[in-house]
Amino acid sequence: MVVAAPLLHQSMGKRPLRLTSRGSVPKLLFIVLLMIGPICMISLFTYREKISYFFRPLWDKPPPPFQYLPHYYAENVSIEHLCKLHGWSIRSQPRRLFDGIIFNNEVDLLEIRWRELNPYVTKFVILESNTTFTGIPKPLFFSLNRARYAFAEGKIVHGVYSGRSSSVGLDKDPFVRESEQRKAINGLLCYAGISNDDLLIMSDADEIPSRHTMRLLQWCDGVPPILHLELKNYMYSFEFPVDYSSWRASVHIYGPGTLYRHSRQTNFILSDAGWHCSFCFRHLHEIVFKMTAYSHADRVKRLEFLNPSRIQKLICRGDDLFDMLPEEYTFKELIKKMGSIPRSASAVHLPAYLIENADRFKFLLPGGCLRE
C-alpha cells in the first residue's frame, strides 16, 4: 500500500493534463477550418470556370449525335463518279453558289478563303460592322483592305452594319449583337440576287470549306437541303490541329424559309469538308483585338491575358489563350485534350493558295509560330 499510493497519486495527477490536451483539439480544428474556409472560397471563385468545365460531364449532356455522311474525293476522279459514290445523281448544270460571312478582322484568312472558293462562287456576300459584338468601335477592316481582294471584285457584295457602342449606354449581351448582324445579312443576300435552288454557305470567315466539297454539292442532285460541314479544327495555325469538332459551317439549298444562322439546323453533316483555323492571325495585336471583340470576350478574366509576350509564348507552346480546360462532355475526351496541342509537321491537304504562297503565309505553316 505504501508503494501503490504514490503511483495512484501520480496517475491521478496526470489525468487533467490529458483532458486539457483533448479539449484543445476542437479549438485547433476550429482555427484550421477558419483559415481553410476563406482559402477554399477564394479558390472556388478564382477557378470556378475550370472547376465547372472539369465536372461538365456530370452536369451537362451532349447534343444529339450527327448523322455523318461519308465524303469521297480523289484528284482526277470524275464528278459524275463522285456523285454516284455519295448516292446522288449528276445535274445537267451546277447550282449557283453564294458565300455569306460576317467579317471582323481576319484579313489573311479571308484572302485564303476566297481564293479557295473563287472558281465556284457566284457572289461573295460580306457584312461588317463599325462595332464589335462586345460594343467596341472598330475600323471597317474589309473596306480598308479591299484592294487586296481585287481578284474577286466583280463578285463582291459588301454591306456595313451600323452598330452602337457600349459607350453610348447600350448594354447588350454580345450574342444578341452577333444575332442582329446575322439577321442583317439576309437582306444583303437578297440584294446580291440569291434565288431558290441556289447554294448558300453560312459560316464564319475562319471556317473555310474546301473547293472540291463545294464543286461536289453544286453538281449533284439528291443533296440534303441543309447540310453541316465537318471541318478540321486548328488553333493559331495549321501547325496545331485540334480535332474534327467544328460543325457550325453549313450549306443550304436556298428556299423561301432559309434564314442565315450559325447554329445547329440539321442532323446531317458531311465529313472532312474543309478547315477551321481559330486565332490564326499574322500579328499579335490582331489576336488581342479578337479576344476583346468576339462573343466569348468574357473569357478574358485578367488584363494580363492580353499581354503580347504572354500570347506569343502560349502560341508557340500550343496552350490555351484563356487558361481554360477543354469543353467536353466526357471525362475521357476532357483528359485526352488537356495540356498543349501537339504540333504537326504536315502541310498536306491544306488550301491550295496557302501552299502556293507559303512564303507570304509562313505564320500559318509548321515552324511559323512567331508572330510579327
Short mmCIF file of C-alpha atoms in Angstrom, two decimals:
data_model
loop_
_atom_site.label_atom_id
_atom_site.label_comp_id
_atom_site.label_asym_id
_atom_site.label_seq_id
_atom_site.Cartn_x
_atom_site.Cartn_y
_atom_site.Cartn_z
CA MET A 1 0.00 0.00 0.00
CA VAL A 2 2.87 2.32 0.70
CA VAL A 3 4.20 1.77 -2.77
CA ALA A 4 0.82 1.91 -4.53
CA ALA A 5 -0.26 5.25 -3.06
CA PRO A 6 2.34 7.36 -4.85
CA LEU A 7 1.55 5.52 -8.08
CA LEU A 8 -2.14 6.24 -7.66
CA HIS A 9 -1.41 9.86 -6.84
CA GLN A 10 0.93 10.13 -9.85
CA SER A 11 -1.60 8.66 -12.30
CA MET A 12 -4.40 10.87 -10.99
CA GLY A 13 -2.16 13.88 -11.31
CA LYS A 14 -1.63 13.28 -14.99
CA ARG A 15 -5.30 12.91 -15.85
CA PRO A 16 -6.12 16.66 -16.00
CA LEU A 17 -3.25 17.16 -18.43
CA ARG A 18 -4.80 14.60 -20.79
CA LEU A 19 -8.19 16.32 -20.57
CA THR A 20 -6.61 19.65 -21.39
CA SER A 21 -4.90 18.16 -24.46
CA ARG A 22 -8.15 16.65 -25.72
CA GLY A 23 -10.00 19.88 -25.18
CA SER A 24 -7.52 21.81 -27.35
CA VAL A 25 -8.25 19.62 -30.40
CA PRO A 26 -11.64 21.21 -31.22
CA LYS A 27 -10.11 24.67 -30.81
CA LEU A 28 -7.27 23.80 -33.17
CA LEU A 29 -9.71 22.26 -35.64
CA PHE A 30 -11.85 25.38 -35.47
CA ILE A 31 -8.82 27.60 -36.20
CA VAL A 32 -7.79 25.39 -39.13
CA LEU A 33 -11.32 25.46 -40.58
CA LEU A 34 -11.43 29.20 -40.05
CA MET A 35 -8.28 29.53 -42.17
CA ILE A 36 -9.15 26.93 -44.81
CA GLY A 37 -12.71 28.15 -45.35
CA PRO A 38 -11.80 31.53 -46.90
CA ILE A 39 -8.99 29.93 -48.89
CA CYS A 40 -11.45 27.41 -50.35
CA MET A 41 -13.97 30.13 -51.12
CA ILE A 42 -11.34 32.28 -52.86
CA SER A 43 -10.11 29.25 -54.84
CA LEU A 44 -13.67 28.34 -55.86
CA PHE A 45 -14.30 31.90 -57.01
CA THR A 46 -10.96 32.19 -58.85
CA TYR A 47 -11.11 28.79 -60.53
CA ARG A 48 -14.88 28.34 -60.73
CA GLU A 49 -14.81 28.14 -64.52
CA LYS A 50 -12.12 25.47 -64.54
CA ILE A 51 -13.94 23.50 -61.85
CA SER A 52 -17.19 23.80 -63.79
CA TYR A 53 -15.54 22.65 -67.03
CA PHE A 54 -13.83 19.75 -65.31
CA PHE A 55 -17.11 18.46 -63.88
CA ARG A 56 -19.12 19.23 -67.01
CA PRO A 57 -19.62 15.52 -67.81
CA LEU A 58 -21.59 15.29 -64.53
CA TRP A 59 -23.99 18.20 -65.09
CA ASP A 60 -24.28 18.59 -68.85
CA LYS A 61 -25.38 16.25 -71.62
CA PRO A 62 -24.07 16.32 -75.19
CA PRO A 63 -26.42 17.33 -78.03
CA PRO A 64 -27.90 14.54 -80.18
CA PRO A 65 -25.22 12.99 -82.40
CA PHE A 66 -24.90 13.98 -86.04
CA GLN A 67 -25.53 11.58 -88.87
CA TYR A 68 -22.18 11.64 -90.68
CA LEU A 69 -22.24 11.32 -94.45
CA PRO A 70 -19.12 9.72 -95.96
CA HIS A 71 -17.19 12.12 -98.18
CA TYR A 72 -15.45 10.70 -101.26
CA TYR A 73 -12.79 12.61 -103.16
CA ALA A 74 -9.58 12.00 -105.09
CA GLU A 75 -7.85 14.01 -107.79
CA ASN A 76 -8.78 13.24 -111.39
CA VAL A 77 -11.93 11.32 -110.45
CA SER A 78 -14.94 12.50 -112.48
CA ILE A 79 -17.68 14.50 -110.77
CA GLU A 80 -20.23 12.02 -112.12
CA HIS A 81 -18.48 9.15 -110.36
CA LEU A 82 -18.18 11.17 -107.12
CA CYS A 83 -21.90 11.99 -107.15
CA LYS A 84 -22.66 8.31 -107.65
CA LEU A 85 -20.44 7.30 -104.72
CA HIS A 86 -22.47 9.61 -102.47
CA GLY A 87 -25.75 8.11 -103.66
CA TRP A 88 -26.60 11.22 -105.66
CA SER A 89 -27.06 11.86 -109.36
CA ILE A 90 -25.32 14.42 -111.55
CA ARG A 91 -27.07 17.60 -112.70
CA SER A 92 -27.09 18.96 -116.22
CA GLN A 93 -25.56 22.19 -114.88
CA PRO A 94 -24.20 23.29 -111.50
CA ARG A 95 -26.15 25.33 -108.99
CA ARG A 96 -25.08 28.90 -108.39
CA LEU A 97 -23.10 29.31 -105.17
CA PHE A 98 -23.28 32.23 -102.72
CA ASP A 99 -20.79 32.60 -99.87
CA GLY A 100 -22.14 34.64 -96.93
CA ILE A 101 -19.96 35.74 -94.00
CA ILE A 102 -19.82 38.29 -91.19
CA PHE A 103 -16.38 39.86 -91.10
CA ASN A 104 -14.32 41.07 -88.16
CA ASN A 105 -10.57 41.36 -88.82
CA GLU A 106 -9.48 38.06 -90.47
CA VAL A 107 -7.82 39.75 -93.47
CA ASP A 108 -5.35 36.93 -94.23
CA LEU A 109 -7.79 34.06 -93.81
CA LEU A 110 -10.36 35.90 -95.93
CA GLU A 111 -7.91 36.02 -98.82
CA ILE A 112 -7.15 32.31 -98.48
CA ARG A 113 -10.86 31.51 -98.18
CA TRP A 114 -11.90 33.48 -101.25
CA ARG A 115 -9.01 32.15 -103.33
CA GLU A 116 -10.06 28.61 -102.35
CA LEU A 117 -13.71 29.16 -103.32
CA ASN A 118 -13.37 31.66 -106.16
CA PRO A 119 -13.56 29.15 -109.05
CA TYR A 120 -17.07 28.09 -107.98
CA VAL A 121 -18.64 31.08 -106.20
CA THR A 122 -21.17 33.33 -107.94
CA LYS A 123 -21.20 36.06 -105.27
CA PHE A 124 -19.13 36.74 -102.17
CA VAL A 125 -21.53 38.38 -99.71
CA ILE A 126 -19.72 40.04 -96.80
CA LEU A 127 -21.14 42.11 -93.96
CA GLU A 128 -19.02 44.07 -91.50
CA SER A 129 -19.91 46.42 -88.68
CA ASN A 130 -18.34 49.52 -87.19
CA THR A 131 -18.63 47.93 -83.72
CA THR A 132 -17.64 44.56 -82.34
CA PHE A 133 -20.03 42.05 -80.78
CA THR A 134 -18.92 43.49 -77.42
CA GLY A 135 -19.82 47.04 -78.46
CA ILE A 136 -16.28 48.34 -79.09
CA PRO A 137 -15.99 50.80 -82.03
CA LYS A 138 -13.79 49.30 -84.74
CA PRO A 139 -12.43 50.17 -88.18
CA LEU A 140 -14.04 48.67 -91.26
CA PHE A 141 -11.17 46.27 -91.86
CA PHE A 142 -12.51 44.87 -95.12
CA SER A 143 -13.05 48.34 -96.62
CA LEU A 144 -9.52 49.36 -95.61
CA ASN A 145 -8.04 46.25 -97.28
CA ARG A 146 -10.42 45.90 -100.22
CA ALA A 147 -7.68 46.29 -102.85
CA ARG A 148 -6.23 43.02 -101.57
CA TYR A 149 -9.29 41.17 -102.90
CA ALA A 150 -9.32 42.73 -106.36
CA PHE A 151 -9.18 39.25 -107.91
CA ALA A 152 -12.83 38.78 -106.85
CA GLU A 153 -14.04 42.38 -107.17
CA GLY A 154 -16.77 41.60 -109.70
CA LYS A 155 -18.29 39.05 -107.31
CA ILE A 156 -18.18 41.03 -104.06
CA VAL A 157 -21.38 42.31 -102.42
CA HIS A 158 -20.29 44.30 -99.38
CA GLY A 159 -22.52 45.75 -96.67
CA VAL A 160 -21.92 47.76 -93.50
CA TYR A 161 -23.99 47.19 -90.38
CA SER A 162 -24.20 50.35 -88.31
CA GLY A 163 -23.80 49.23 -84.73
CA ARG A 164 -23.98 51.18 -81.50
CA SER A 165 -21.17 51.06 -78.98
CA SER A 166 -21.46 50.33 -75.29
CA SER A 167 -20.11 53.83 -74.59
CA VAL A 168 -23.47 55.39 -75.54
CA GLY A 169 -25.35 53.37 -72.95
CA LEU A 170 -26.20 50.24 -74.90
CA ASP A 171 -25.57 47.28 -72.65
CA LYS A 172 -26.33 44.15 -74.68
CA ASP A 173 -25.30 40.56 -74.49
CA PRO A 174 -22.62 40.11 -77.21
CA PHE A 175 -24.57 37.13 -78.53
CA VAL A 176 -27.53 39.48 -79.13
CA ARG A 177 -25.35 41.80 -81.23
CA GLU A 178 -23.99 38.80 -83.10
CA SER A 179 -27.51 37.57 -83.82
CA GLU A 180 -28.54 41.01 -85.10
CA GLN A 181 -25.71 41.02 -87.61
CA ARG A 182 -26.51 37.51 -88.80
CA LYS A 183 -30.12 38.55 -89.37
CA ALA A 184 -28.96 41.64 -91.28
CA ILE A 185 -27.06 39.51 -93.79
CA ASN A 186 -30.37 38.09 -95.07
CA GLY A 187 -31.20 41.40 -96.74
CA LEU A 188 -27.74 41.60 -98.25
CA LEU A 189 -28.16 38.13 -99.74
CA CYS A 190 -31.41 39.22 -101.41
CA TYR A 191 -29.65 42.30 -102.76
CA ALA A 192 -26.95 40.01 -104.16
CA GLY A 193 -29.61 38.21 -106.22
CA ILE A 194 -29.83 34.84 -104.48
CA SER A 195 -32.84 32.78 -105.56
CA ASN A 196 -34.47 29.41 -104.94
CA ASP A 197 -32.28 26.35 -105.58
CA ASP A 198 -29.03 28.32 -105.27
CA LEU A 199 -26.47 27.05 -102.77
CA LEU A 200 -25.64 29.24 -99.78
CA ILE A 201 -22.65 28.81 -97.45
CA MET A 202 -23.30 30.03 -93.91
CA SER A 203 -20.04 30.18 -91.98
CA ASP A 204 -17.53 32.50 -90.35
CA ALA A 205 -14.51 33.84 -92.20
CA ASP A 206 -12.16 31.41 -90.43
CA GLU A 207 -14.30 28.39 -91.41
CA ILE A 208 -13.10 27.51 -94.90
CA PRO A 209 -14.95 24.86 -96.95
CA SER A 210 -12.73 23.04 -99.45
CA ARG A 211 -13.31 23.83 -103.10
CA HIS A 212 -13.80 20.19 -104.10
CA THR A 213 -16.57 19.95 -101.47
CA MET A 214 -18.43 22.91 -102.96
CA ARG A 215 -17.98 21.60 -106.50
CA LEU A 216 -19.50 18.29 -105.41
CA LEU A 217 -22.55 19.96 -103.82
CA GLN A 218 -23.05 22.21 -106.86
CA TRP A 219 -23.11 19.38 -109.37
CA CYS A 220 -25.04 16.68 -107.51
CA ASP A 221 -28.81 16.17 -107.21
CA GLY A 222 -30.11 14.48 -104.06
CA VAL A 223 -28.01 16.58 -101.66
CA PRO A 224 -29.87 17.23 -98.35
CA PRO A 225 -31.41 20.73 -98.37
CA ILE A 226 -29.41 21.62 -95.25
CA LEU A 227 -26.03 20.07 -94.58
CA HIS A 228 -23.47 20.90 -91.90
CA LEU A 229 -19.80 20.68 -92.81
CA GLU A 230 -17.32 18.85 -90.61
CA LEU A 231 -14.17 20.98 -90.63
CA LYS A 232 -10.77 20.02 -89.29
CA ASN A 233 -10.17 22.28 -86.32
CA TYR A 234 -6.87 24.17 -85.91
CA MET A 235 -5.62 26.70 -83.36
CA TYR A 236 -3.19 29.58 -84.15
CA SER A 237 -2.04 27.96 -87.41
CA PHE A 238 -2.17 24.73 -89.38
CA GLU A 239 0.71 23.52 -87.22
CA PHE A 240 -1.67 22.89 -84.32
CA PRO A 241 -4.52 20.53 -85.34
CA VAL A 242 -7.02 20.07 -82.52
CA ASP A 243 -9.72 17.68 -83.75
CA TYR A 244 -12.71 17.42 -86.11
CA SER A 245 -15.17 19.07 -83.72
CA SER A 246 -16.02 22.11 -85.89
CA TRP A 247 -19.58 21.71 -87.23
CA ARG A 248 -21.23 25.17 -87.34
CA ALA A 249 -20.50 25.85 -91.01
CA SER A 250 -23.43 24.77 -93.19
CA VAL A 251 -24.58 24.70 -96.81
CA HIS A 252 -28.22 25.29 -97.77
CA ILE A 253 -30.24 24.82 -100.92
CA TYR A 254 -31.85 28.23 -100.75
CA GLY A 255 -35.63 28.44 -100.39
CA PRO A 256 -38.39 30.70 -99.01
CA GLY A 257 -37.70 29.65 -95.41
CA THR A 258 -33.91 29.98 -95.49
CA LEU A 259 -32.54 32.29 -92.79
CA TYR A 260 -28.90 32.97 -92.06
CA ARG A 261 -27.80 31.30 -88.83
CA HIS A 262 -24.65 29.93 -87.21
CA SER A 263 -26.24 27.22 -85.08
CA ARG A 264 -27.33 23.63 -85.50
CA GLN A 265 -30.01 23.29 -88.18
CA THR A 266 -30.00 19.62 -89.16
CA ASN A 267 -28.65 16.23 -88.08
CA PHE A 268 -26.76 15.69 -91.36
CA ILE A 269 -23.06 16.54 -91.57
CA LEU A 270 -20.62 15.95 -94.43
CA SER A 271 -17.33 14.50 -93.19
CA ASP A 272 -13.95 16.19 -93.70
CA ALA A 273 -15.18 19.15 -95.74
CA GLY A 274 -12.62 21.87 -95.00
CA TRP A 275 -10.71 23.74 -92.30
CA HIS A 276 -11.45 25.91 -89.27
CA CYS A 277 -8.46 27.97 -88.10
CA SER A 278 -9.18 29.89 -84.87
CA PHE A 279 -6.95 32.82 -83.84
CA CYS A 280 -4.88 32.29 -86.98
CA PHE A 281 -3.56 35.85 -87.26
CA ARG A 282 -0.31 37.31 -88.56
CA HIS A 283 0.03 39.95 -85.82
CA LEU A 284 -0.26 39.72 -82.05
CA HIS A 285 -2.40 42.87 -81.89
CA GLU A 286 -4.97 41.15 -84.15
CA ILE A 287 -5.24 38.32 -81.62
CA VAL A 288 -5.64 40.80 -78.77
CA PHE A 289 -8.38 42.58 -80.71
CA LYS A 290 -10.35 39.41 -81.34
CA MET A 291 -10.04 38.36 -77.69
CA THR A 292 -11.85 41.55 -76.68
CA ALA A 293 -14.21 41.70 -79.67
CA TYR A 294 -15.91 38.36 -80.11
CA SER A 295 -18.86 36.90 -78.23
CA HIS A 296 -16.68 34.98 -75.75
CA ALA A 297 -14.74 38.05 -74.61
CA ASP A 298 -15.86 37.30 -71.05
CA ARG A 299 -13.14 34.63 -71.04
CA VAL A 300 -10.57 37.41 -70.60
CA LYS A 301 -10.54 37.19 -66.80
CA ARG A 302 -7.46 39.33 -66.20
CA LEU A 303 -5.69 42.10 -68.11
CA GLU A 304 -2.51 40.03 -68.23
CA PHE A 305 -4.33 37.68 -70.64
CA LEU A 306 -3.89 40.42 -73.27
CA ASN A 307 -0.15 40.76 -72.77
CA PRO A 308 1.51 40.20 -76.19
CA SER A 309 4.54 38.44 -74.67
CA ARG A 310 2.26 36.01 -72.85
CA ILE A 311 0.25 35.37 -76.01
CA GLN A 312 3.39 34.70 -78.04
CA LYS A 313 4.63 32.10 -75.55
CA LEU A 314 1.23 30.36 -75.50
CA ILE A 315 1.06 30.20 -79.29
CA CYS A 316 4.45 28.53 -79.63
CA ARG A 317 3.56 26.06 -76.88
CA GLY A 318 0.09 25.34 -78.27
CA ASP A 319 -1.54 26.36 -74.97
CA ASP A 320 -4.92 27.99 -74.37
CA LEU A 321 -5.16 31.79 -74.51
CA PHE A 322 -7.76 31.89 -71.75
CA ASP A 323 -6.22 29.26 -69.45
CA MET A 324 -9.32 27.10 -69.85
CA LEU A 325 -9.93 23.38 -69.79
CA PRO A 326 -11.37 21.70 -72.91
CA GLU A 327 -15.12 21.94 -73.35
CA GLU A 328 -16.01 18.25 -73.44
CA TYR A 329 -18.94 16.09 -72.38
CA THR A 330 -16.98 13.03 -71.25
CA PHE A 331 -14.06 12.68 -68.83
CA LYS A 332 -12.26 10.54 -71.40
CA GLU A 333 -12.27 13.31 -74.04
CA LEU A 334 -11.55 16.02 -71.46
CA ILE A 335 -8.48 14.24 -70.11
CA LYS A 336 -7.29 13.34 -73.60
CA LYS A 337 -7.31 17.01 -74.67
CA MET A 338 -5.85 18.51 -71.51
CA GLY A 339 -2.46 20.16 -71.95
CA SER A 340 -0.79 21.60 -75.01
CA ILE A 341 -1.90 20.90 -78.57
CA PRO A 342 0.60 18.53 -80.21
CA ARG A 343 2.45 20.07 -83.15
CA SER A 344 2.09 18.67 -86.65
CA ALA A 345 4.77 18.82 -89.34
CA SER A 346 2.22 18.10 -92.06
CA ALA A 347 1.21 20.72 -94.61
CA VAL A 348 -0.72 18.25 -96.76
CA HIS A 349 -4.38 18.68 -97.74
CA LEU A 350 -4.48 22.40 -96.95
CA PRO A 351 -5.92 25.22 -99.11
CA ALA A 352 -4.03 25.35 -102.40
CA TYR A 353 -3.46 29.12 -102.30
CA LEU A 354 -1.82 28.81 -98.88
CA ILE A 355 0.73 26.32 -100.20
CA GLU A 356 1.29 28.29 -103.42
CA ASN A 357 2.09 31.36 -101.31
CA ALA A 358 3.88 29.67 -98.42
CA ASP A 359 6.44 32.50 -98.15
CA ARG A 360 3.67 35.06 -97.51
CA PHE A 361 1.86 32.85 -95.01
CA LYS A 362 4.74 31.31 -93.06
CA PHE A 363 2.93 32.06 -89.81
CA LEU A 364 0.21 29.56 -90.75
CA LEU A 365 2.57 26.67 -91.53
CA PRO A 366 4.77 24.33 -89.45
CA GLY A 367 7.64 26.20 -87.80
CA GLY A 368 5.93 29.58 -88.07
CA CYS A 369 4.68 30.18 -84.54
CA LEU A 370 6.49 33.52 -84.09
CA ARG A 371 4.17 36.43 -84.85
CA GLU A 372 5.01 39.86 -86.19
#
